[in-house]
Amino acid sequence: MRVLHTADWHLGQHFLTGQERTTEQQAFLDWLLLTVQAQAIDTLVIAGDIFDTQSPSYTAQEQYYTFLVRMQATGCRDIVVVGGNHDSPTMLNASRRLLRQLRIHVVGGVPADPAEQVLHLNAADGRPGLVVCAVPFLRDRDIRLAVAGESPDDRQIRIRQSIAGHYAALSEMDVVRRLREQDVPVLATGHLYAAGGEAREGAERDVHIGGLGLVGAEHFPAAFDYVALGHLHRPQVVGGRQHIRYSGSPVPLSFTEADDKQQVLLLEFKGAGAPVITPLSVPVARRLQRFHGTLDEVEADILAYDNSAFALVAWADVLVRSDETPAEVQRRVQAVLQLQKQQVIAPRGVRHQRATEQPDLAADIAPLAQLHELTVDEVFGRRVAGLPPERAAALTATFGELRQLLSEAEPTVGSTHE
């Protein structure tokens, strides 16, 4: 069985000041179709965050459904789609019965019957070829109930135990054990922040608010020959175990991801046991480029920038550290940007920092200057940053639970910028 693992498409994302990523994401989908066909892929696994918000635009939905239709001509027999924390389980599941007729298996949220998360996929010869424990993002209602007076540490322990218990229960199902004993490999999906994974500041943190890195590699049962994870946007191995991996996002979603390697993962199973894993590099259509430094350095770097390797004009994050007046900085930088307008543009404008000021290290990590560019979680995180750690953790946990309850009660509530 040849399987392709991908995740975190974030279709419909609006970048910083509102630029749509439709062209870049379509370039990836076109490449993926060709790759599935060229690599003779049997099963495509998408490990969550298909969309960027719980109420995706019509354009994003059209991209998704058009891709699924076009996949029917590639020879790929099965597609497995699980929901992520950005996805609406209701929206994804609305079409699952229809899509099942096309051998597209959608698990938007945890179903009432746990057995519905276990998929038996056949090989080309019609015999059992792969078992998939299709686990979506586990929301609070899926794994626990609130306990009055519970401390933050107790809460984290119980969430960790609940998530691990969810995976253990699936691995111990009779059909999973029976097929693995017949030399059928078992793959599990997940959309979470596993301990030891490298998360970016902001968007990838606090999947289960109040605790980071709740689940470690040791919490995934040995019965799983491969664990296909989503949520962290940088491709990485979890806990040194080569068979537990994040594929990463195929399109860089922020300037912090500009230097990541965009890829999907090819898995070749020869029966039960770990697959042979081959990363396949995804061509990047648009470069996200940082120009940080003195005024002279930024001018020189912009003038020297060569975008010939990319199909689309680069987007730049420009931060100038200078004691020149803001007007002079803007004048000089905009002049070189105008000369290079066929190569690079600066969607968020030019940011200016006095050279005599202490450099804002946080800005280099996550350059968010305006309130409208911050996510809800980032605003809340900054608000409680100065509180004692225990108090901040308790407030953050409560805030996360309220947001989760709102989003589950009404999918359109609180879905923007999540």
PDB file of C-alpha atoms in Angstrom, residues 142-262:
ATOM      1  CA  ASP A 142     -15.078  14.307  23.330  1.00  0.00           C
ATOM      2  CA  ILE A 143     -12.604  13.517  26.074  1.00  0.00           C
ATOM      3  CA  ARG A 144     -13.726  14.925  29.400  1.00  0.00           C
ATOM      4  CA  LEU A 145     -16.233  16.838  31.481  1.00  0.00           C
ATOM      5  CA  ALA A 146     -15.307  19.819  33.632  1.00  0.00           C
ATOM      6  CA  VAL A 147     -14.574  19.086  37.270  1.00  0.00           C
ATOM      7  CA  ALA A 148     -15.271  21.796  39.838  1.00  0.00           C
ATOM      8  CA  GLY A 149     -12.203  22.891  41.787  1.00  0.00           C
ATOM      9  CA  GLU A 150      -9.807  21.070  39.509  1.00  0.00           C
ATOM     10  CA  SER A 151      -6.269  22.486  39.487  1.00  0.00           C
ATOM     11  CA  PRO A 152      -4.514  23.266  36.179  1.00  0.00           C
ATOM     12  CA  ASP A 153      -2.084  20.381  36.756  1.00  0.00           C
ATOM     13  CA  ASP A 154      -4.903  17.911  37.477  1.00  0.00           C
ATOM     14  CA  ARG A 155      -6.724  19.144  34.384  1.00  0.00           C
ATOM     15  CA  GLN A 156      -3.695  18.502  32.182  1.00  0.00           C
ATOM     16  CA  ILE A 157      -3.182  15.018  33.599  1.00  0.00           C
ATOM     17  CA  ARG A 158      -6.810  14.091  33.016  1.00  0.00           C
ATOM     18  CA  ILE A 159      -6.855  15.455  29.460  1.00  0.00           C
ATOM     19  CA  ARG A 160      -3.664  13.562  28.660  1.00  0.00           C
ATOM     20  CA  GLN A 161      -5.124  10.355  30.065  1.00  0.00           C
ATOM     21  CA  SER A 162      -8.352  10.875  28.122  1.00  0.00           C
ATOM     22  CA  ILE A 163      -6.575  11.419  24.805  1.00  0.00           C
ATOM     23  CA  ALA A 164      -4.302   8.432  25.372  1.00  0.00           C
ATOM     24  CA  GLY A 165      -7.331   6.372  26.385  1.00  0.00           C
ATOM     25  CA  HIS A 166      -9.131   7.310  23.187  1.00  0.00           C
ATOM     26  CA  TYR A 167      -6.282   5.977  21.059  1.00  0.00           C
ATOM     27  CA  ALA A 168      -5.836   2.897  23.243  1.00  0.00           C
ATOM     28  CA  ALA A 169      -9.525   1.990  22.914  1.00  0.00           C
ATOM     29  CA  LEU A 170      -9.332   2.108  19.116  1.00  0.00           C
ATOM     30  CA  SER A 171      -6.137   0.052  19.009  1.00  0.00           C
ATOM     31  CA  GLU A 172      -7.741  -2.636  21.164  1.00  0.00           C
ATOM     32  CA  MET A 173     -10.836  -3.118  19.011  1.00  0.00           C
ATOM     33  CA  ASP A 174     -11.184  -6.696  17.836  1.00  0.00           C
ATOM     34  CA  VAL A 175     -11.142  -5.792  14.149  1.00  0.00           C
ATOM     35  CA  VAL A 176      -7.920  -3.799  14.526  1.00  0.00           C
ATOM     36  CA  ARG A 177      -6.133  -6.584  16.383  1.00  0.00           C
ATOM     37  CA  ARG A 178      -7.447  -9.266  14.064  1.00  0.00           C
ATOM     38  CA  LEU A 179      -6.388  -7.520  10.853  1.00  0.00           C
ATOM     39  CA  ARG A 180      -2.966  -6.593  12.210  1.00  0.00           C
ATOM     40  CA  GLU A 181      -2.438 -10.258  13.128  1.00  0.00           C
ATOM     41  CA  GLN A 182      -3.159 -10.949   9.452  1.00  0.00           C
ATOM     42  CA  ASP A 183      -0.234  -8.677   8.522  1.00  0.00           C
ATOM     43  CA  VAL A 184      -2.413  -5.666   7.672  1.00  0.00           C
ATOM     44  CA  PRO A 185      -0.741  -2.369   8.697  1.00  0.00           C
ATOM     45  CA  VAL A 186      -2.532   0.065  10.998  1.00  0.00           C
ATOM     46  CA  LEU A 187      -2.338   3.832  10.564  1.00  0.00           C
ATOM     47  CA  ALA A 188      -3.783   6.342  13.044  1.00  0.00           C
ATOM     48  CA  THR A 189      -4.421  10.044  12.501  1.00  0.00           C
ATOM     49  CA  GLY A 190      -4.376  12.879  14.991  1.00  0.00           C
ATOM     50  CA  HIS A 191      -4.693  16.634  15.119  1.00  0.00           C
ATOM     51  CA  LEU A 192      -3.026  17.874  18.283  1.00  0.00           C
ATOM     52  CA  TYR A 193       0.136  19.291  19.808  1.00  0.00           C
ATOM     53  CA  ALA A 194       2.346  16.368  20.793  1.00  0.00           C
ATOM     54  CA  ALA A 195       5.037  16.880  23.423  1.00  0.00           C
ATOM     55  CA  GLY A 196       8.415  17.482  21.864  1.00  0.00           C
ATOM     56  CA  GLY A 197       6.959  19.035  18.729  1.00  0.00           C
ATOM     57  CA  GLU A 198       8.106  22.531  17.790  1.00  0.00           C
ATOM     58  CA  ALA A 199       5.154  24.924  17.718  1.00  0.00           C
ATOM     59  CA  ARG A 200       5.158  28.460  16.398  1.00  0.00           C
ATOM     60  CA  GLU A 201       4.229  31.312  18.703  1.00  0.00           C
ATOM     61  CA  GLY A 202       0.513  32.018  18.430  1.00  0.00           C
ATOM     62  CA  ALA A 203      -1.480  30.069  15.882  1.00  0.00           C
ATOM     63  CA  GLU A 204      -0.268  26.543  16.664  1.00  0.00           C
ATOM     64  CA  ARG A 205      -0.178  26.783  20.445  1.00  0.00           C
ATOM     65  CA  ASP A 206      -2.858  25.968  22.996  1.00  0.00           C
ATOM     66  CA  VAL A 207      -4.833  23.431  20.998  1.00  0.00           C
ATOM     67  CA  HIS A 208      -6.122  22.209  24.326  1.00  0.00           C
ATOM     68  CA  ILE A 209      -6.070  25.507  26.147  1.00  0.00           C
ATOM     69  CA  GLY A 210      -4.336  25.394  29.527  1.00  0.00           C
ATOM     70  CA  GLY A 211      -1.711  22.814  28.645  1.00  0.00           C
ATOM     71  CA  LEU A 212       0.965  22.424  26.006  1.00  0.00           C
ATOM     72  CA  GLY A 213       2.390  19.169  24.754  1.00  0.00           C
ATOM     73  CA  LEU A 214      -0.198  17.065  26.541  1.00  0.00           C
ATOM     74  CA  VAL A 215       0.450  13.892  24.574  1.00  0.00           C
ATOM     75  CA  GLY A 216       3.853  12.316  24.064  1.00  0.00           C
ATOM     76  CA  ALA A 217       5.027   9.683  21.603  1.00  0.00           C
ATOM     77  CA  GLU A 218       4.647   7.074  24.341  1.00  0.00           C
ATOM     78  CA  HIS A 219       0.893   7.680  24.463  1.00  0.00           C
ATOM     79  CA  PHE A 220       0.343   6.245  20.973  1.00  0.00           C
ATOM     80  CA  PRO A 221      -0.152   2.459  21.153  1.00  0.00           C
ATOM     81  CA  ALA A 222       2.428   0.116  19.654  1.00  0.00           C
ATOM     82  CA  ALA A 223      -0.307  -1.315  17.432  1.00  0.00           C
ATOM     83  CA  PHE A 224      -0.051   1.790  15.241  1.00  0.00           C
ATOM     84  CA  ASP A 225       2.495   1.267  12.487  1.00  0.00           C
ATOM     85  CA  TYR A 226       2.305   4.953  11.560  1.00  0.00           C
ATOM     86  CA  VAL A 227       0.714   8.035  13.163  1.00  0.00           C
ATOM     87  CA  ALA A 228      -0.198  10.792  10.690  1.00  0.00           C
ATOM     88  CA  LEU A 229      -0.402  14.044  12.607  1.00  0.00           C
ATOM     89  CA  GLY A 230      -1.620  17.512  11.779  1.00  0.00           C
ATOM     90  CA  HIS A 231      -1.610  20.893  13.539  1.00  0.00           C
ATOM     91  CA  LEU A 232       2.086  21.832  13.687  1.00  0.00           C
ATOM     92  CA  HIS A 233       3.081  23.478  10.439  1.00  0.00           C
ATOM     93  CA  ARG A 234       6.744  22.455  10.397  1.00  0.00           C
ATOM     94  CA  PRO A 235       7.434  18.882   9.243  1.00  0.00           C
ATOM     95  CA  GLN A 236       8.854  16.935  12.186  1.00  0.00           C
ATOM     96  CA  VAL A 237       9.225  13.640  13.981  1.00  0.00           C
ATOM     97  CA  VAL A 238       7.687  13.267  17.452  1.00  0.00           C
ATOM     98  CA  GLY A 239       9.802  12.000  20.326  1.00  0.00           C
ATOM     99  CA  GLY A 240      12.474  10.566  18.059  1.00  0.00           C
ATOM    100  CA  ARG A 241      10.037   7.942  16.742  1.00  0.00           C
ATOM    101  CA  GLN A 242      10.226   7.959  12.976  1.00  0.00           C
ATOM    102  CA  HIS A 243       6.730   6.523  12.512  1.00  0.00           C
ATOM    103  CA  ILE A 244       5.017   9.411  14.390  1.00  0.00           C
ATOM    104  CA  ARG A 245       5.163  12.503  12.205  1.00  0.00           C
ATOM    105  CA  TYR A 246       3.746  15.873  11.311  1.00  0.00           C
ATOM    106  CA  SER A 247       3.699  16.362   7.555  1.00  0.00           C
ATOM    107  CA  GLY A 248       3.593  20.149   7.981  1.00  0.00           C
ATOM    108  CA  SER A 249       1.660  22.684   5.984  1.00  0.00           C
ATOM    109  CA  PRO A 250       2.165  22.546   2.192  1.00  0.00           C
ATOM    110  CA  VAL A 251       1.935  26.355   1.945  1.00  0.00           C
ATOM    111  CA  PRO A 252       3.848  28.652   4.344  1.00  0.00           C
ATOM    112  CA  LEU A 253       1.118  30.354   6.346  1.00  0.00           C
ATOM    113  CA  SER A 254       3.133  33.093   8.072  1.00  0.00           C
ATOM    114  CA  PHE A 255       6.548  34.719   7.941  1.00  0.00           C
ATOM    115  CA  THR A 256       7.643  32.468  10.815  1.00  0.00           C
ATOM    116  CA  GLU A 257       7.200  29.519   8.426  1.00  0.00           C
ATOM    117  CA  ALA A 258       9.046  31.081   5.492  1.00  0.00           C
ATOM    118  CA  ASP A 259      12.110  28.875   5.870  1.00  0.00           C
ATOM    119  CA  ASP A 260      10.295  25.618   6.628  1.00  0.00           C
ATOM    120  CA  LYS A 261      10.413  22.788   4.121  1.00  0.00           C
ATOM    121  CA  GLN A 262       7.009  22.294   2.550  1.00  0.00           C
TER     122      GLN A 262
END
